[in-house]
PDB file of C-alpha atoms in Angstrom:
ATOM      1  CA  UNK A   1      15.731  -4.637 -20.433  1.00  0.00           C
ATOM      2  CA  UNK A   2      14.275  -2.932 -17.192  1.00  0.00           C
ATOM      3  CA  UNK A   3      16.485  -0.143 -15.312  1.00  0.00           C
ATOM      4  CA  UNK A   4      15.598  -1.460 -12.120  1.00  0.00           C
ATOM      5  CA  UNK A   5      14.035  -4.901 -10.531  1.00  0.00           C
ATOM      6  CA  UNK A   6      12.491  -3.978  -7.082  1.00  0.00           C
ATOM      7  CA  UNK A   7      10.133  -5.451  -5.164  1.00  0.00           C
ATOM      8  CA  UNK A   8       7.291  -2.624  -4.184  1.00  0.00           C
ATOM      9  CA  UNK A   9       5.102  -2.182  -1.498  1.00  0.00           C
ATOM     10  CA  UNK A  10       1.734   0.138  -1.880  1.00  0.00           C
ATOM     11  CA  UNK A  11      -0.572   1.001   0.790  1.00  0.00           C
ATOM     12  CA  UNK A  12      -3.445   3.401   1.091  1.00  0.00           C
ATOM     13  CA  UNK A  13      -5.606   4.389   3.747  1.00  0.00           C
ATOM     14  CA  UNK A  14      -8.140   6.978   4.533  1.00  0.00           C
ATOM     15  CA  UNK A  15      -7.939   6.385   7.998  1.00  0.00           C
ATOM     16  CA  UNK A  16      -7.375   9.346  10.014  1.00  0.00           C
ATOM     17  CA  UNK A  17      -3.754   9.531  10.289  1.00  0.00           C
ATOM     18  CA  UNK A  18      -3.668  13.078  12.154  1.00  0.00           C
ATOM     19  CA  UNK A  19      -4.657  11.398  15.466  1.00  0.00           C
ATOM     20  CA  UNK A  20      -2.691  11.283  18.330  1.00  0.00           C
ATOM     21  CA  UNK A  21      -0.209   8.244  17.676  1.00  0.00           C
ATOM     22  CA  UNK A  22      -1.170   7.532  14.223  1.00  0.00           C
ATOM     23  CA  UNK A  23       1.993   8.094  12.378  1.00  0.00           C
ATOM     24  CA  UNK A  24       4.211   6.735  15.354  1.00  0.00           C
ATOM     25  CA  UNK A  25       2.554   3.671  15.130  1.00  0.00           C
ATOM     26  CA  UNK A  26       3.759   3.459  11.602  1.00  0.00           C
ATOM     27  CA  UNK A  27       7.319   3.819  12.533  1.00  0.00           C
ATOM     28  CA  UNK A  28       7.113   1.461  15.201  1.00  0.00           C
ATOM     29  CA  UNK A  29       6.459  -1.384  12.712  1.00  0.00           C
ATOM     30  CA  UNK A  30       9.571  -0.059  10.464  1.00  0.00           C
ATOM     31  CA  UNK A  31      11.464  -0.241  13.500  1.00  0.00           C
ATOM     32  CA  UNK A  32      10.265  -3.532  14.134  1.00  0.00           C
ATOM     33  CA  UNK A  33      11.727  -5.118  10.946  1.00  0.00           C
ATOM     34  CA  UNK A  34      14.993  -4.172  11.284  1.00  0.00           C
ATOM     35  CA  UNK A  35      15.991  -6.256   7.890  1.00  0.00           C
ATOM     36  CA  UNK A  36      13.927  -3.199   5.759  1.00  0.00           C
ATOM     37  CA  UNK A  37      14.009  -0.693   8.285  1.00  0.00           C
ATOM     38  CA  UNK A  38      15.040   2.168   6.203  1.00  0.00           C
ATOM     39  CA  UNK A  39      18.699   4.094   7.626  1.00  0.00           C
ATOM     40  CA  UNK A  40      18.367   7.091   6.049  1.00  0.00           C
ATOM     41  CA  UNK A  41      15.556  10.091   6.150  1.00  0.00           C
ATOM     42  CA  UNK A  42      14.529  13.239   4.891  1.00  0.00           C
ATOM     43  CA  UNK A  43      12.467  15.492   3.321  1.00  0.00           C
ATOM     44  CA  UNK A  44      12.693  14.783  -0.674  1.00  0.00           C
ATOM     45  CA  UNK A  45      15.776  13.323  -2.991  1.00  0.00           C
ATOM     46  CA  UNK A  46      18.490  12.147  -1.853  1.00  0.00           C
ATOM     47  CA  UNK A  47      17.679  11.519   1.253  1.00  0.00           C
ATOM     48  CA  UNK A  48      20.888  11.940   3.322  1.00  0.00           C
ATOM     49  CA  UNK A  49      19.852  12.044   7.187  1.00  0.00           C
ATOM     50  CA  UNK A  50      20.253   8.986   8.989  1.00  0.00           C
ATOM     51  CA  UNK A  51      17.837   7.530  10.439  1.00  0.00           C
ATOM     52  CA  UNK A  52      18.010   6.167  14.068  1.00  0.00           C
ATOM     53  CA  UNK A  53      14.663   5.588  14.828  1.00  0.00           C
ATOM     54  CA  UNK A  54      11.292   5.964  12.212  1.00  0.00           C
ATOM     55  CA  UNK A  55       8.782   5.790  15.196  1.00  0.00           C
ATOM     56  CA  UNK A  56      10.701   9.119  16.226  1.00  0.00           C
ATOM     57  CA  UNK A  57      10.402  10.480  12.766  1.00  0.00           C
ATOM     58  CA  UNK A  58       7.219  10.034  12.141  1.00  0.00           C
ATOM     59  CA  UNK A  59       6.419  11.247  15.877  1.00  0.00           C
ATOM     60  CA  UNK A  60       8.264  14.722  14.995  1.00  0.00           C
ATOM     61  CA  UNK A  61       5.613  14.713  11.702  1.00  0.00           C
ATOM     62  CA  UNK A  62       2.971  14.446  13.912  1.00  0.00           C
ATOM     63  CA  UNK A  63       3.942  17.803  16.175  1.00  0.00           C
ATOM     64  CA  UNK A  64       4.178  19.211  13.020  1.00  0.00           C
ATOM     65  CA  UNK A  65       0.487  18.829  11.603  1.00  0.00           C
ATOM     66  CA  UNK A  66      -0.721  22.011  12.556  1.00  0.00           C
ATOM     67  CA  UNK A  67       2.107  23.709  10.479  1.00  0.00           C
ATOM     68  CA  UNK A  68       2.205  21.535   7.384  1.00  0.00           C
ATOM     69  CA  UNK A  69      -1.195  18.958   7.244  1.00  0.00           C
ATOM     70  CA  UNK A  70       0.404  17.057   4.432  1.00  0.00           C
ATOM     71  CA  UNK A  71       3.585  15.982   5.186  1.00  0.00           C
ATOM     72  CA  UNK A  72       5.845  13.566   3.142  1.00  0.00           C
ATOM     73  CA  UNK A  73       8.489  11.749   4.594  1.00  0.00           C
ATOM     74  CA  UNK A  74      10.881  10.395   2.771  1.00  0.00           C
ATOM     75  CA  UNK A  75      13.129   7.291   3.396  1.00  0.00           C
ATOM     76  CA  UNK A  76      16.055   5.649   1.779  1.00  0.00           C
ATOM     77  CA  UNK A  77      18.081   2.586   2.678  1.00  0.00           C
ATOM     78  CA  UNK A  78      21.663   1.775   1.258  1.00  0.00           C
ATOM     79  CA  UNK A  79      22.140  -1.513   3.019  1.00  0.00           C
ATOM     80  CA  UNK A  80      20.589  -4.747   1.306  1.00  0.00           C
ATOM     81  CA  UNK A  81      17.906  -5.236   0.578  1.00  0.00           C
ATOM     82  CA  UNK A  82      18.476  -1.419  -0.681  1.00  0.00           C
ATOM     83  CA  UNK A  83      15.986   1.161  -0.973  1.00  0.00           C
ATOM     84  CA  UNK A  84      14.584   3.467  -3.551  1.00  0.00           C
ATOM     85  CA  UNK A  85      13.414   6.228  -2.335  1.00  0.00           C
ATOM     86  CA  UNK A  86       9.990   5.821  -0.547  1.00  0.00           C
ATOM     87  CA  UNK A  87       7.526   7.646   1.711  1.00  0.00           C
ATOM     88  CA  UNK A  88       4.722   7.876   3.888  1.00  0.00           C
ATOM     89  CA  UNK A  89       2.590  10.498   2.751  1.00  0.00           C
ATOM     90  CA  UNK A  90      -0.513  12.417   4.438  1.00  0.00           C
ATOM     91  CA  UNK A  91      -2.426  13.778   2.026  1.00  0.00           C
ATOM     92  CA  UNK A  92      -3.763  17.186   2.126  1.00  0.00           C
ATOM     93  CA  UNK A  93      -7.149  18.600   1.821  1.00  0.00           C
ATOM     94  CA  UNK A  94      -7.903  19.142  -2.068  1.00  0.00           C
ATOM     95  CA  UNK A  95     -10.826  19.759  -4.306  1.00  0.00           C
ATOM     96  CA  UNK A  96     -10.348  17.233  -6.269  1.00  0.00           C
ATOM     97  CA  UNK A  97     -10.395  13.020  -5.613  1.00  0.00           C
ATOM     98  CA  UNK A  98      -7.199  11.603  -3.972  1.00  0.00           C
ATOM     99  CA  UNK A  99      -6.419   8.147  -3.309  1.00  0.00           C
ATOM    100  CA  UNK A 100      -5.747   8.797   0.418  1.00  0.00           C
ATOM    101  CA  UNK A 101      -2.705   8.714   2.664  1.00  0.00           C
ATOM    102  CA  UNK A 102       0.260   6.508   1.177  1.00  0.00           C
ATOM    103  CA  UNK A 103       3.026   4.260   2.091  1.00  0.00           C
ATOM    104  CA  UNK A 104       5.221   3.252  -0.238  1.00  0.00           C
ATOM    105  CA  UNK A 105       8.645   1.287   0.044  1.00  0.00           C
ATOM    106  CA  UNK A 106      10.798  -0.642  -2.711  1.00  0.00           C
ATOM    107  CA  UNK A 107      13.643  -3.177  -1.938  1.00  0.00           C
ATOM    108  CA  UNK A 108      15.906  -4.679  -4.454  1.00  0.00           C
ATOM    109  CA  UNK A 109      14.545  -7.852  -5.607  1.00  0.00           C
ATOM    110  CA  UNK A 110      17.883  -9.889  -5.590  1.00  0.00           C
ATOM    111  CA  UNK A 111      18.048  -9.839  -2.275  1.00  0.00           C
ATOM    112  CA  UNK A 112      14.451 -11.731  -1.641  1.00  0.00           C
ATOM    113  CA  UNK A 113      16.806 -15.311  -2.538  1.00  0.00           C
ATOM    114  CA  UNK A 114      14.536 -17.699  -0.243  1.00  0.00           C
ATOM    115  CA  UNK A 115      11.080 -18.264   1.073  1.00  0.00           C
ATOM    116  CA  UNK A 116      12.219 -16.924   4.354  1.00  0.00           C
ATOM    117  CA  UNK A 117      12.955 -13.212   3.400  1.00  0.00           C
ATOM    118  CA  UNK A 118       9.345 -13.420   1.441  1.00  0.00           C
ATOM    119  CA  UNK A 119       7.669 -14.582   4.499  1.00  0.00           C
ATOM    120  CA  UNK A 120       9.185 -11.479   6.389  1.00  0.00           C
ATOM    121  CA  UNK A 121       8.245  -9.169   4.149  1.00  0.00           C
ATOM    122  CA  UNK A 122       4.626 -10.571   3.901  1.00  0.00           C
ATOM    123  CA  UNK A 123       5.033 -10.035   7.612  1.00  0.00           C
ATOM    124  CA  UNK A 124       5.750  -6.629   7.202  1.00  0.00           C
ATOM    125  CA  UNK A 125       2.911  -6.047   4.509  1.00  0.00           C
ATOM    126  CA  UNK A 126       0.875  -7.406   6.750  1.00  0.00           C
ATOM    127  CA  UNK A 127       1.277  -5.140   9.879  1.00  0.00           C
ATOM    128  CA  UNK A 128       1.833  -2.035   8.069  1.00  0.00           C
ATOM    129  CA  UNK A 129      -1.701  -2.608   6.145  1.00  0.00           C
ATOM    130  CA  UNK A 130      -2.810  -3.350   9.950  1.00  0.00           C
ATOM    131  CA  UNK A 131      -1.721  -0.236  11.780  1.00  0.00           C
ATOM    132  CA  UNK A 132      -2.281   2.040   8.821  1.00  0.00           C
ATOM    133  CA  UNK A 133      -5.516   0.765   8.653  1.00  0.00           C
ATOM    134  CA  UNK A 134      -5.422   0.681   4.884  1.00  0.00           C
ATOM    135  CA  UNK A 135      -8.064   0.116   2.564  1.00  0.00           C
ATOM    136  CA  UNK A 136      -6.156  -1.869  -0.286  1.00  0.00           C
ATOM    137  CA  UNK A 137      -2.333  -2.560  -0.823  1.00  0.00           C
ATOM    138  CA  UNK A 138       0.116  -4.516  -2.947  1.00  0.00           C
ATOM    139  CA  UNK A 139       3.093  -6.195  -2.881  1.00  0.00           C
ATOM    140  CA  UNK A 140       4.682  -6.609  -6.699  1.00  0.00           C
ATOM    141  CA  UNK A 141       7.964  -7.150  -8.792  1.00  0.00           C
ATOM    142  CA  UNK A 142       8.316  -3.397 -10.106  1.00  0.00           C
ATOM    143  CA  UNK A 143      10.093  -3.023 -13.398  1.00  0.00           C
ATOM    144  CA  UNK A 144      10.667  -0.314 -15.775  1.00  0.00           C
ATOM    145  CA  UNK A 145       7.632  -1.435 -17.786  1.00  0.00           C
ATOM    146  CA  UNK A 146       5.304  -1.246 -14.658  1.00  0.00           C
ATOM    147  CA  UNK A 147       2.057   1.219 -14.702  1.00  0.00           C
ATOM    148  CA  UNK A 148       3.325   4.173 -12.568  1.00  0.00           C
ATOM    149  CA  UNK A 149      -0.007   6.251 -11.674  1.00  0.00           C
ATOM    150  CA  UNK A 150      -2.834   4.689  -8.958  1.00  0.00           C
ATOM    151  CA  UNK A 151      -6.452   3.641 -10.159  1.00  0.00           C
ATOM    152  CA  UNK A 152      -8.971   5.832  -9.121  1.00  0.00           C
ATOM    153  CA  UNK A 153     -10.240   3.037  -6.661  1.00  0.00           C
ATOM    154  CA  UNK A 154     -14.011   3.697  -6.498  1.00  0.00           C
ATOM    155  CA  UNK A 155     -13.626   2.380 -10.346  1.00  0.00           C
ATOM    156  CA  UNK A 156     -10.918   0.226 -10.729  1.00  0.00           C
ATOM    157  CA  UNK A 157      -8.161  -1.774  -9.400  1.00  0.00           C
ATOM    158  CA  UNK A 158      -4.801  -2.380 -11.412  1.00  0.00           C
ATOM    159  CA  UNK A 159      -4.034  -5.953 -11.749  1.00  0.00           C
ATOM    160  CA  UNK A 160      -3.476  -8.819  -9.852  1.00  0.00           C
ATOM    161  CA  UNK A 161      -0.304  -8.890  -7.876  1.00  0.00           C
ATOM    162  CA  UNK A 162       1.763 -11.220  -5.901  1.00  0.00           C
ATOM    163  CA  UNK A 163       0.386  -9.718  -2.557  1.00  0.00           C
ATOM    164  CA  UNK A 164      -3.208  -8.151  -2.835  1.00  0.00           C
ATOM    165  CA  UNK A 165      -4.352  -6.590   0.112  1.00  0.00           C
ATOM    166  CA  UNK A 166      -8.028  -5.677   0.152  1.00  0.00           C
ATOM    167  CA  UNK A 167      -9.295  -3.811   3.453  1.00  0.00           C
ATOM    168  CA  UNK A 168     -12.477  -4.963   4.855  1.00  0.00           C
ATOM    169  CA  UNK A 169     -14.265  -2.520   2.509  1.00  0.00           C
ATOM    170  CA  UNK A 170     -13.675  -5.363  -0.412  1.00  0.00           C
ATOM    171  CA  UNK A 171     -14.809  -7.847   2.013  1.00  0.00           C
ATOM    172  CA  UNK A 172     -17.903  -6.969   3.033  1.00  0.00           C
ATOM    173  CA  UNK A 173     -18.654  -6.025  -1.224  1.00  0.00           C
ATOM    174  CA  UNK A 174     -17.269  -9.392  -2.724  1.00  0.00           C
ATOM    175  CA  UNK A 175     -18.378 -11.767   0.337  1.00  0.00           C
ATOM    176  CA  UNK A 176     -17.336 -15.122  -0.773  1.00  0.00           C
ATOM    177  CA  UNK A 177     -16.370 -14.037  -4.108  1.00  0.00           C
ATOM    178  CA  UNK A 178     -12.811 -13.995  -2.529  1.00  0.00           C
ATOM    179  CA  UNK A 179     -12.777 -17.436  -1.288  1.00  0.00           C
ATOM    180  CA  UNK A 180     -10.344 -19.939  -2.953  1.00  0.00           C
ATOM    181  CA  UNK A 181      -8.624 -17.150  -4.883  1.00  0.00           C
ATOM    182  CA  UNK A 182      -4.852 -17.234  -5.063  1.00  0.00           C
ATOM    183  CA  UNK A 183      -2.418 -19.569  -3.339  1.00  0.00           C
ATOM    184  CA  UNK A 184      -2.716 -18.450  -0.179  1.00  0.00           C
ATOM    185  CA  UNK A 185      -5.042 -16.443   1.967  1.00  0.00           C
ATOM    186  CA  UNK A 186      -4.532 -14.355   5.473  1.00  0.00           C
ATOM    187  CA  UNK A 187      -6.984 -12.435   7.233  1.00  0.00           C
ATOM    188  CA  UNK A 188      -5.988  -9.132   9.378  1.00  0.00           C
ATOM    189  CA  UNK A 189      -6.857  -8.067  12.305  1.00  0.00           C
ATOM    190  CA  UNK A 190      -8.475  -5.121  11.006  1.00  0.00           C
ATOM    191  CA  UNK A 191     -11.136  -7.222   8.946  1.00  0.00           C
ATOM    192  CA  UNK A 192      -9.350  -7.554   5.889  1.00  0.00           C
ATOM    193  CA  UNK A 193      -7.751 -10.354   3.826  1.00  0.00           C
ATOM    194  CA  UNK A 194      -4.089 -10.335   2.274  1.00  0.00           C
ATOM    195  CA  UNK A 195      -4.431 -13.034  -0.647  1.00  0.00           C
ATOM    196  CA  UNK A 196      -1.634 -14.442  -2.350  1.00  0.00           C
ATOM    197  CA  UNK A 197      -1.218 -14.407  -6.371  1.00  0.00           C
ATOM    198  CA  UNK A 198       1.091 -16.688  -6.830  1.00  0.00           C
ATOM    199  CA  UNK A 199       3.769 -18.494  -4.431  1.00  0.00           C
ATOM    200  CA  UNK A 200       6.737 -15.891  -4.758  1.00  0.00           C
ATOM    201  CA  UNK A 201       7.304 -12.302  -6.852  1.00  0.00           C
ATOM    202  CA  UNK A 202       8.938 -14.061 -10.080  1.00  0.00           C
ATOM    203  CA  UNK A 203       6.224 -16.826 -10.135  1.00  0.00           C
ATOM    204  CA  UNK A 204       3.161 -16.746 -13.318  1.00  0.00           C
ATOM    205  CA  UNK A 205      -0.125 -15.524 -11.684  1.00  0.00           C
ATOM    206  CA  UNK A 206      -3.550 -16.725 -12.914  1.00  0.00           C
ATOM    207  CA  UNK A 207      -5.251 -13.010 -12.959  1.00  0.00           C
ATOM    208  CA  UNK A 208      -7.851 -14.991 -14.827  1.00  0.00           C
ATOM    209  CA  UNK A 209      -8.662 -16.468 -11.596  1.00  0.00           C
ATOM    210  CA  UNK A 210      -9.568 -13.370 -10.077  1.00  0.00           C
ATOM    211  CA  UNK A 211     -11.388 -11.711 -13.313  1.00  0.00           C
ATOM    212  CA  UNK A 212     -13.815 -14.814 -13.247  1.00  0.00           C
ATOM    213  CA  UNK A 213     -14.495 -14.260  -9.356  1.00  0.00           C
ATOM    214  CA  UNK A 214     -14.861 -10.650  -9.175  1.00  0.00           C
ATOM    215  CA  UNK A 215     -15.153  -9.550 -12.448  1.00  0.00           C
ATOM    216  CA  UNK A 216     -13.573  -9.200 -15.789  1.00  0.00           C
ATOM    217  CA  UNK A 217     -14.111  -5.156 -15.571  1.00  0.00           C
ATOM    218  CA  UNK A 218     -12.531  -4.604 -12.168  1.00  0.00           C
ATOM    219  CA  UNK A 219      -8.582  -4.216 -13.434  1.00  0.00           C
ATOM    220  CA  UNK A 220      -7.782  -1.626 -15.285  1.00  0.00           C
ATOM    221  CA  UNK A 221      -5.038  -4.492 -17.345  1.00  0.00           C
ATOM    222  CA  UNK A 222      -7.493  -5.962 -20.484  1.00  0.00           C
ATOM    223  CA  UNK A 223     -10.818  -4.823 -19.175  1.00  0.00           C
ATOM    224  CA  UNK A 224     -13.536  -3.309 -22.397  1.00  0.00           C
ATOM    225  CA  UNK A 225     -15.370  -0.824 -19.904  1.00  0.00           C
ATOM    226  CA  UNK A 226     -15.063   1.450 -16.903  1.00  0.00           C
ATOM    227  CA  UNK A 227     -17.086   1.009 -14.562  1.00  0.00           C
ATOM    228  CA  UNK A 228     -19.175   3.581 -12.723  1.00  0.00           C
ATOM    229  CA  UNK A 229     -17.824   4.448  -8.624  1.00  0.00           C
ATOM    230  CA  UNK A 230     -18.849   1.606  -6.836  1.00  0.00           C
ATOM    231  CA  UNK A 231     -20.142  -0.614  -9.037  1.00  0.00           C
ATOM    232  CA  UNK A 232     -17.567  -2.918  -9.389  1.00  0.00           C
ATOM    233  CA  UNK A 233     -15.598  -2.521  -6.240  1.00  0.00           C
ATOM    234  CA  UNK A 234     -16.509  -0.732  -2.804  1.00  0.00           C
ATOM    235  CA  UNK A 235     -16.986   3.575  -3.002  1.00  0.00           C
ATOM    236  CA  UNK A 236     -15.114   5.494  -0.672  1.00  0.00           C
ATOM    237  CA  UNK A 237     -18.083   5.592   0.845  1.00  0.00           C
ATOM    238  CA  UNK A 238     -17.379   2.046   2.135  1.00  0.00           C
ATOM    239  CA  UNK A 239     -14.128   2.374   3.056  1.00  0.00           C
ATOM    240  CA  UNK A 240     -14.301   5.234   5.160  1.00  0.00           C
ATOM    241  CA  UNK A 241     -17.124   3.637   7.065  1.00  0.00           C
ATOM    242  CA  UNK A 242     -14.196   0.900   8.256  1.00  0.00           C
ATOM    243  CA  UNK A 243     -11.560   3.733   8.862  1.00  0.00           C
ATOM    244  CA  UNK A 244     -10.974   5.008  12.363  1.00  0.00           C
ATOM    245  CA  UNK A 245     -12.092   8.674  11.647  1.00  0.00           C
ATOM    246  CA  UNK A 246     -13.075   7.502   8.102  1.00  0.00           C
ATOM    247  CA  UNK A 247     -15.930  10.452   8.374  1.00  0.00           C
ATOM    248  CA  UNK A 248     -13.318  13.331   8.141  1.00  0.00           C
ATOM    249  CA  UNK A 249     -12.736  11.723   4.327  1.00  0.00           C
ATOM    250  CA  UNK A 250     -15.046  13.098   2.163  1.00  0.00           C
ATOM    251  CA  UNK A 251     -15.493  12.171  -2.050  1.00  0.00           C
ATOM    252  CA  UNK A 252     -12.314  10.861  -1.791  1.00  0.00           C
ATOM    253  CA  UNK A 253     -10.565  13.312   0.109  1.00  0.00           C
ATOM    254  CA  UNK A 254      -9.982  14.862   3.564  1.00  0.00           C
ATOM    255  CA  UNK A 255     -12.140  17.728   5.182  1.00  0.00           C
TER     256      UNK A 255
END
């Protein structure tokens, strides 16, 4: 049996999220869904400081960049749907690849009881990949049994997932290769598509769907090969080329 049943939200981005406003932005769409909103803060586990306003967190992060230019904030939220701990992370300059900047946020599943509170929280999936300008996200049913570490995504993608995000980056490399996939389909204002797996978290997926579109070597789950970067989904390369101040990124990583 798993040891927990959340509902997880991924995002990455290699956007540049040290300019003016970036990480505010962020905050303002937490603040905006006041049904996840997170009420606590901090800087690691547990995360005991509550939280009044995230836009004003993550505005204090910002003055901050010159001091620390990776900064991790942490959130936590004990009211339902509750929290495990999650973040929104800057990554730092490193010499080796790194999936870029990261939001991450997990609610208990039991609380997502009707297609209303799904339909919020695609909302919220929605303008998060938006104003972090991310380059791929997903929305999934996270159990004990769950891959924990990222693809490296000039490779590989994990799976297929009840909310796939793929930033413009995928769009412009698969074309129509993404039409009539899934249940449901959503573009963004930032040029990318959010497609649906299946109807709701707990419902079957056809990931064969998706394998026969885009290829049977592009998720890590039941693939024979590896493929070389960018061969079977968009370099970084590509993605940084959509990012506002994408060209500070560089293999992977910021300058």
């Amino acid at each position: 049996m798993p040891t927990w049943d959340n509902l997880e939200l991924d995002l990455w981005s290699v956007a540049d999220l040290r300019r003016p406003g970036a990480l505010t932005r962020i905050g303002q769409v937490l603040d905006t869904f006041p049904e996840f909103k997170p009420d606590r803060v901090g800087s690691g586990e547990p995360v005991r400081q509550p939280l009044d306003s995230a836009a004003s967190a993550l505005a204090e992060k910002e003055r901050l960049l010159d001091r620390n230019p990776s900064p991790q904030t942490a959130f936590a939220r004990r009211e339902p749907p509750k929290m495990a701990l999650g973040w929104v992370g800057v990554a730092r300059p490193s010499p080796t690849l790194h999936p870029g900047h990261e939001i991450e946020l997990s609610y208990q599943a039991k609380w997502f009881d009707g297609s209303e509170k799904l339909e919020r929280l695609a909302s919220f999936f929605k303008s998060l990949a938006e104003t972090s300008d991310a380059f791929y996200g997903r929305v999934f049913r996270f159990t004990s049994n769950d891959q924990l570490q990222p693809p490296v995504f000039d490779h590989e993608l994990w799976d297929v997932h009840w909310l796939n995000y793929f930033g413009p980056g995928y769009v412009e490399f698969w074309g129509d290769r993404l039409d009539g996939l899934g249940v449901r389909r959503e573009r963004t204002t930032n040029g990318g598509v959010i497609v649906w797996g299946a109807a709701t978290p707990m419902s079957a997926i056809d990931g064969q769907s998706f394998r026969t579109a885009l290829g049977s070597e592009v998720f890590m789950i039941g693939r024979a090969r590896r493929g070389e970067p960018g061969e079977l989904v968009p370099s970084y390369e590509v993605h940084k080329r959509f990012a506002p101040g994408g060209e500070l990124w560089v293999r992977g990583r910021p300058e």
